[in-house]
Structure formats: structure tokens, C-alpha cells
């Protein structure tokens, strides 16, 4: 039984490791669990408080996991036991590797043509059963043909990198046509996987300071990170 903790109005599942999440919620002994996985971090929680569409998107996900240290910390305190932080990009990479065991068919959507092709080649070289890939630069009119391509591919895992909230909106539309598939939004993960964008160095990651690294390397994020400060204030005053 997986514990859930309400953080700012959103139930988030508590896992002890990435593999525990995959075994119990995605690649279970009954096969691939269909649905939608969404990473929950303080920025999203604060944004959802002001944006009913985002809130309903988050609440419709079948799997919500703590991607930011701010969320896993609050959960650990409430449960009185350690809850793992599950960075979305690490979950995706591990899921790709774990999909090799049963040769689960995977479809990759999003990012530029060169990035998604390189991602696909790299995964195929590892042994992943990639049944299709498509860049994320298509129009609204082309969306249905993208959905058809995914359905026709027979994929059971689809990762979607279109940026938020577009990727989530796409996923819920596509799920209607592929109800037996697991979808996850992965943001800029393919860019990191193909070394186009660097993740924070180990030093920052080990100290849970990835957010600080991003702020230092991209000061324009300061505005977005204002939400992080608000989140801490809300936590201290027991509003999340
Ligand atoms: N992207 C896309 N189509 C678009 C806009 C963005 O495929 O119309 C891709 C972009 O190339 C990147 C990914 O979406 O690989 C994530 O973008 P961003 O970093 O802006 O999103 P975030 O992770 O901050 O939500």
C-alpha cells in the first residue's frame, strides 16, 4: 500500500525509491499500468493554487510523485519517515532501462527533430524497444495525426516533452485514444539526455540545491522561484 500525502490540496504518492515507484505503479506484475504520471514540485503547487485548469490537470493524473525537495521534505515530515525525491528526468531514464526487460514498446514525443531522433538512437543502442518518435513542433491542426501515429505504433509507454502545460493537455487528449498506455510529461529531459542542456553538477544535486544552480545559471528564473519562497512561507504557516 503506497501512502499519499496531501500537499497544498494535491495528493502526492510517497515512495522510498524510483524502483519502488516503477514496480508498484508503472511496470507491475500485471503489466504496464495505464494512466498519467506527473511530477509535483513547489512551483506547480503554487501555480495550481491560482490556476484552476492546472489544478484539475494535476488532480486528474493517476500518478503524482514528488519531484522537488520542497515536496518530499514536507511529505517526510508529515509521515515521519523518509520519502524519496523522484526527479522526473531520473524516473524517465530508469523507466526506459526497466522497459528493456519485457521489451515494452515506447514512443517518444517532443523536442526538436534532431534531439528526439538522437534520444531514440541512444535508447535503441541500450536495447529499448522504441516503436516511434516525433518532434514537438506541430500545429493544432496536425495534433490528431500525431495522436493517430502514437496509437498506430502500439506503444505502451509514451513520454511527452512539449513543456508545461501543453504536454499535459496533449497527454489527456491522447489518453482518450490510447487508454491502455502509460504517459508521462518529461519537459526538457531529452535535451539533458542528449547533452544539449546540462543538469546541475553533483555537488548541487547532493545537497538538494539543484534549484540554486538553475537560478545562478539562469537568473531570469528568479520570478518563477518567487513561488518557491512563497511555498516555504505557506509551509511554515501550515497553508500547504
Ligand atoms: N518543446 C516542443 N514544442 C514546443 C515547445 C517546446 O517540443 O512547442 C520542447 C522543447 O524543445 C524542450 C521541451 O519542450 O525540449 C521542454 O521545454 P521547456 O524547457 O520550455 O519546458 P519546461 O521543462 O520548463 O516545462
XYZ file of C-alpha atoms and ligand atoms in Angstrom:
265
model
C 0.000 0.000 0.000
C 1.516 3.308 -1.094
C 0.986 6.255 1.266
C -0.344 9.509 -0.131
C 0.202 12.896 1.444
C -1.866 15.986 0.745
C 0.456 18.873 -0.118
C -1.316 22.145 -0.888
C -4.537 20.372 -1.911
C -2.793 17.762 -4.065
C -2.342 14.120 -3.040
C 1.220 13.032 -3.745
C 2.397 9.393 -3.526
C 5.253 8.572 -1.152
C 7.911 6.129 -2.406
C 11.205 5.073 -0.934
C 12.957 4.809 -4.277
C 12.489 5.222 -8.019
C 12.397 1.443 -8.485
C 9.669 1.105 -5.859
C 7.613 3.630 -7.845
C 8.182 1.768 -11.134
C 7.426 -1.679 -9.632
C 4.297 -0.636 -7.797
C 2.802 1.942 -10.156
C 4.078 1.563 -13.742
C 5.611 -1.833 -14.624
C 3.711 -4.052 -12.203
C 3.399 -7.826 -12.333
C 0.081 -7.361 -14.146
C 1.866 -5.393 -16.903
C 2.043 -1.688 -17.769
C -0.380 0.336 -15.642
C -2.152 2.808 -17.918
C -2.557 6.415 -16.862
C -0.651 9.644 -16.500
C 2.400 10.392 -14.361
C 3.042 13.988 -13.324
C 5.948 15.384 -11.339
C 4.882 17.622 -8.458
C 7.172 20.413 -7.279
C 6.620 23.592 -5.228
C 6.367 25.756 -8.366
C 3.488 23.652 -9.718
C 1.674 23.561 -6.373
C 1.816 27.342 -6.040
C 0.826 27.893 -9.683
C -2.108 25.448 -9.331
C -3.464 27.419 -6.383
C -4.037 30.316 -8.793
C -4.859 28.339 -11.941
C -7.919 26.055 -11.805
C -7.020 24.411 -15.151
C -3.587 23.417 -13.868
C -5.130 22.216 -10.587
C -7.583 19.987 -12.452
C -4.775 18.645 -14.665
C -2.713 17.723 -11.597
C -5.697 16.137 -9.869
C -6.584 14.062 -12.953
C -3.168 12.385 -13.058
C -3.156 8.764 -11.913
C 0.376 9.031 -10.541
C 1.728 12.114 -8.772
C 5.262 11.910 -7.427
C 7.435 14.410 -5.510
C 9.933 15.839 -7.978
C 11.152 18.714 -5.808
C 12.900 18.510 -2.440
C 10.338 21.015 -1.118
C 7.567 18.461 -1.650
C 9.419 15.325 -0.481
C 10.570 17.202 2.668
C 7.014 18.197 3.620
C 5.880 14.605 2.985
C 8.702 13.090 5.059
C 7.828 15.397 7.963
C 4.149 14.511 7.788
C 4.715 10.750 7.502
C 7.587 10.763 9.945
C 9.633 8.607 7.576
C 11.914 9.294 4.651
C 10.199 9.928 1.325
C 12.398 9.794 -1.788
C 12.643 12.761 -4.088
C 11.956 11.497 -7.607
C 13.441 13.855 -10.225
C 11.319 13.443 -13.384
C 14.374 13.048 -15.621
C 15.793 10.269 -13.417
C 12.443 8.473 -13.316
C 12.221 8.636 -17.122
C 15.770 7.295 -17.632
C 15.232 4.475 -15.182
C 11.849 3.635 -16.730
C 13.476 3.428 -20.158
C 16.089 0.984 -18.850
C 13.478 -1.059 -16.989
C 11.281 -1.252 -20.126
C 14.026 -3.354 -21.756
C 13.188 -6.404 -19.579
C 9.806 -7.012 -21.252
C 10.620 -5.108 -24.465
C 7.720 -2.750 -23.649
C 7.003 -0.616 -26.735
C 7.985 3.036 -26.183
C 7.065 6.177 -28.165
C 8.982 9.450 -27.739
C 7.234 12.736 -28.471
C 8.597 16.258 -28.236
C 11.686 18.481 -28.510
C 13.319 19.244 -31.877
C 13.623 16.654 -34.640
C 17.364 16.243 -34.068
C 17.014 15.929 -30.280
C 14.226 13.357 -30.367
C 15.993 11.309 -33.089
C 19.222 11.298 -31.097
C 17.292 10.324 -27.964
C 15.693 7.460 -29.853
C 19.043 6.241 -31.273
C 20.646 6.335 -27.841
C 17.783 4.345 -26.301
C 17.757 1.770 -29.128
C 21.507 1.285 -28.590
C 20.723 0.487 -24.941
C 18.155 -2.128 -26.025
C 14.934 -0.121 -25.573
C 12.071 -1.091 -27.912
C 11.408 2.374 -29.406
C 8.446 1.988 -31.772
C 8.278 5.623 -32.874
C 9.408 9.182 -32.275
C 8.147 12.593 -33.363
C 9.317 16.160 -32.732
C 7.193 18.555 -30.670
C 6.799 21.309 -33.243
C 3.400 20.598 -34.782
C 0.286 22.753 -35.165
C -3.111 22.279 -33.560
C -4.400 21.068 -36.929
C -1.682 18.386 -37.023
C -2.356 17.167 -33.476
C -4.824 14.430 -34.424
C -2.399 12.869 -36.909
C 0.280 12.839 -34.182
C -2.185 11.057 -31.874
C -3.009 8.560 -34.659
C 0.703 7.890 -35.172
C 1.113 7.123 -31.454
C -1.962 4.844 -31.377
C -0.849 3.006 -34.550
C 2.637 2.452 -33.116
C 1.184 0.212 -30.379
C 3.262 1.990 -27.725
C 2.545 1.136 -24.090
C 4.778 3.881 -22.680
C 4.720 7.383 -24.194
C 6.957 10.173 -22.924
C 5.955 13.697 -23.916
C 8.352 16.685 -23.935
C 6.367 19.738 -25.016
C 6.823 21.950 -21.928
C 4.054 22.575 -19.383
C 1.082 22.789 -19.514
C 0.992 21.886 -23.230
C 2.386 18.409 -22.654
C -0.241 17.618 -20.010
C -3.082 18.894 -22.216
C -1.778 16.765 -25.077
C -1.475 13.703 -22.846
C -5.079 13.862 -21.626
C -6.308 14.212 -25.218
C -4.161 11.303 -26.428
C -5.193 9.097 -23.484
C -8.756 9.071 -24.871
C -7.458 7.222 -27.946
C -4.857 5.099 -26.135
C -6.493 4.168 -22.821
C -4.143 1.235 -22.144
C -0.993 3.328 -22.283
C 1.163 4.965 -19.631
C 2.026 8.604 -20.384
C 4.486 10.870 -18.663
C 5.346 14.509 -19.262
C 9.129 14.947 -19.292
C 9.792 18.664 -20.007
C 13.369 19.217 -21.103
C 14.554 15.656 -20.362
C 15.558 14.724 -23.941
C 17.722 17.868 -24.099
C 19.572 16.725 -20.973
C 19.773 13.093 -22.185
C 21.430 14.197 -25.444
C 23.753 16.607 -23.580
C 22.237 19.747 -25.140
C 21.410 21.058 -21.675
C 23.472 20.355 -18.561
C 21.983 19.181 -15.281
C 23.357 20.691 -12.074
C 26.787 19.332 -11.079
C 26.871 16.545 -8.489
C 27.783 18.982 -5.689
C 24.494 20.880 -6.060
C 22.438 17.707 -6.509
C 23.910 16.003 -3.452
C 22.928 18.986 -1.311
C 19.442 19.220 -2.867
C 20.439 22.586 -4.306
C 19.566 21.947 -7.942
C 17.149 24.901 -7.797
C 20.032 27.181 -6.710
C 22.198 26.025 -9.622
C 19.369 26.745 -12.081
C 18.838 30.156 -10.536
C 22.549 31.033 -10.777
C 22.832 29.816 -14.377
C 19.529 31.377 -15.488
C 18.774 34.444 -13.313
C 15.562 35.093 -15.284
C 14.082 32.207 -13.286
C 14.078 34.450 -10.214
C 10.472 35.418 -10.877
C 9.383 31.774 -11.090
C 11.338 30.970 -7.974
C 9.455 33.655 -6.089
C 6.872 30.887 -5.877
C 9.406 28.759 -4.028
C 9.787 31.422 -1.338
C 6.006 31.683 -1.072
C 5.798 27.897 -0.792
C 8.217 27.859 2.158
C 6.188 30.623 3.818
C 2.960 28.661 3.237
C 4.573 25.533 4.694
C 5.773 27.367 7.795
C 2.327 28.889 8.293
C 0.704 25.488 7.635
C -1.094 26.544 4.450
C 0.290 23.654 2.382
N 9.090 21.954 -26.942
C 8.441 21.337 -28.004
N 7.496 22.050 -28.677
C 7.136 23.303 -28.325
C 7.787 23.913 -27.215
C 8.755 23.202 -26.528
O 8.734 20.192 -28.334
O 6.263 23.885 -28.989
C 10.125 21.197 -26.230
C 11.461 21.872 -26.120
O 12.217 21.630 -27.297
C 12.062 21.195 -24.907
C 10.854 20.758 -24.103
O 9.721 21.024 -24.908
O 12.766 20.039 -25.299
C 10.698 21.427 -22.755
O 10.663 22.782 -22.921
P 10.875 23.777 -21.693
O 12.231 23.555 -21.109
O 10.486 25.134 -22.127
O 9.742 23.240 -20.683
P 9.750 23.063 -19.095
O 10.506 21.782 -18.824
O 10.400 24.294 -18.496
O 8.278 22.933 -18.786
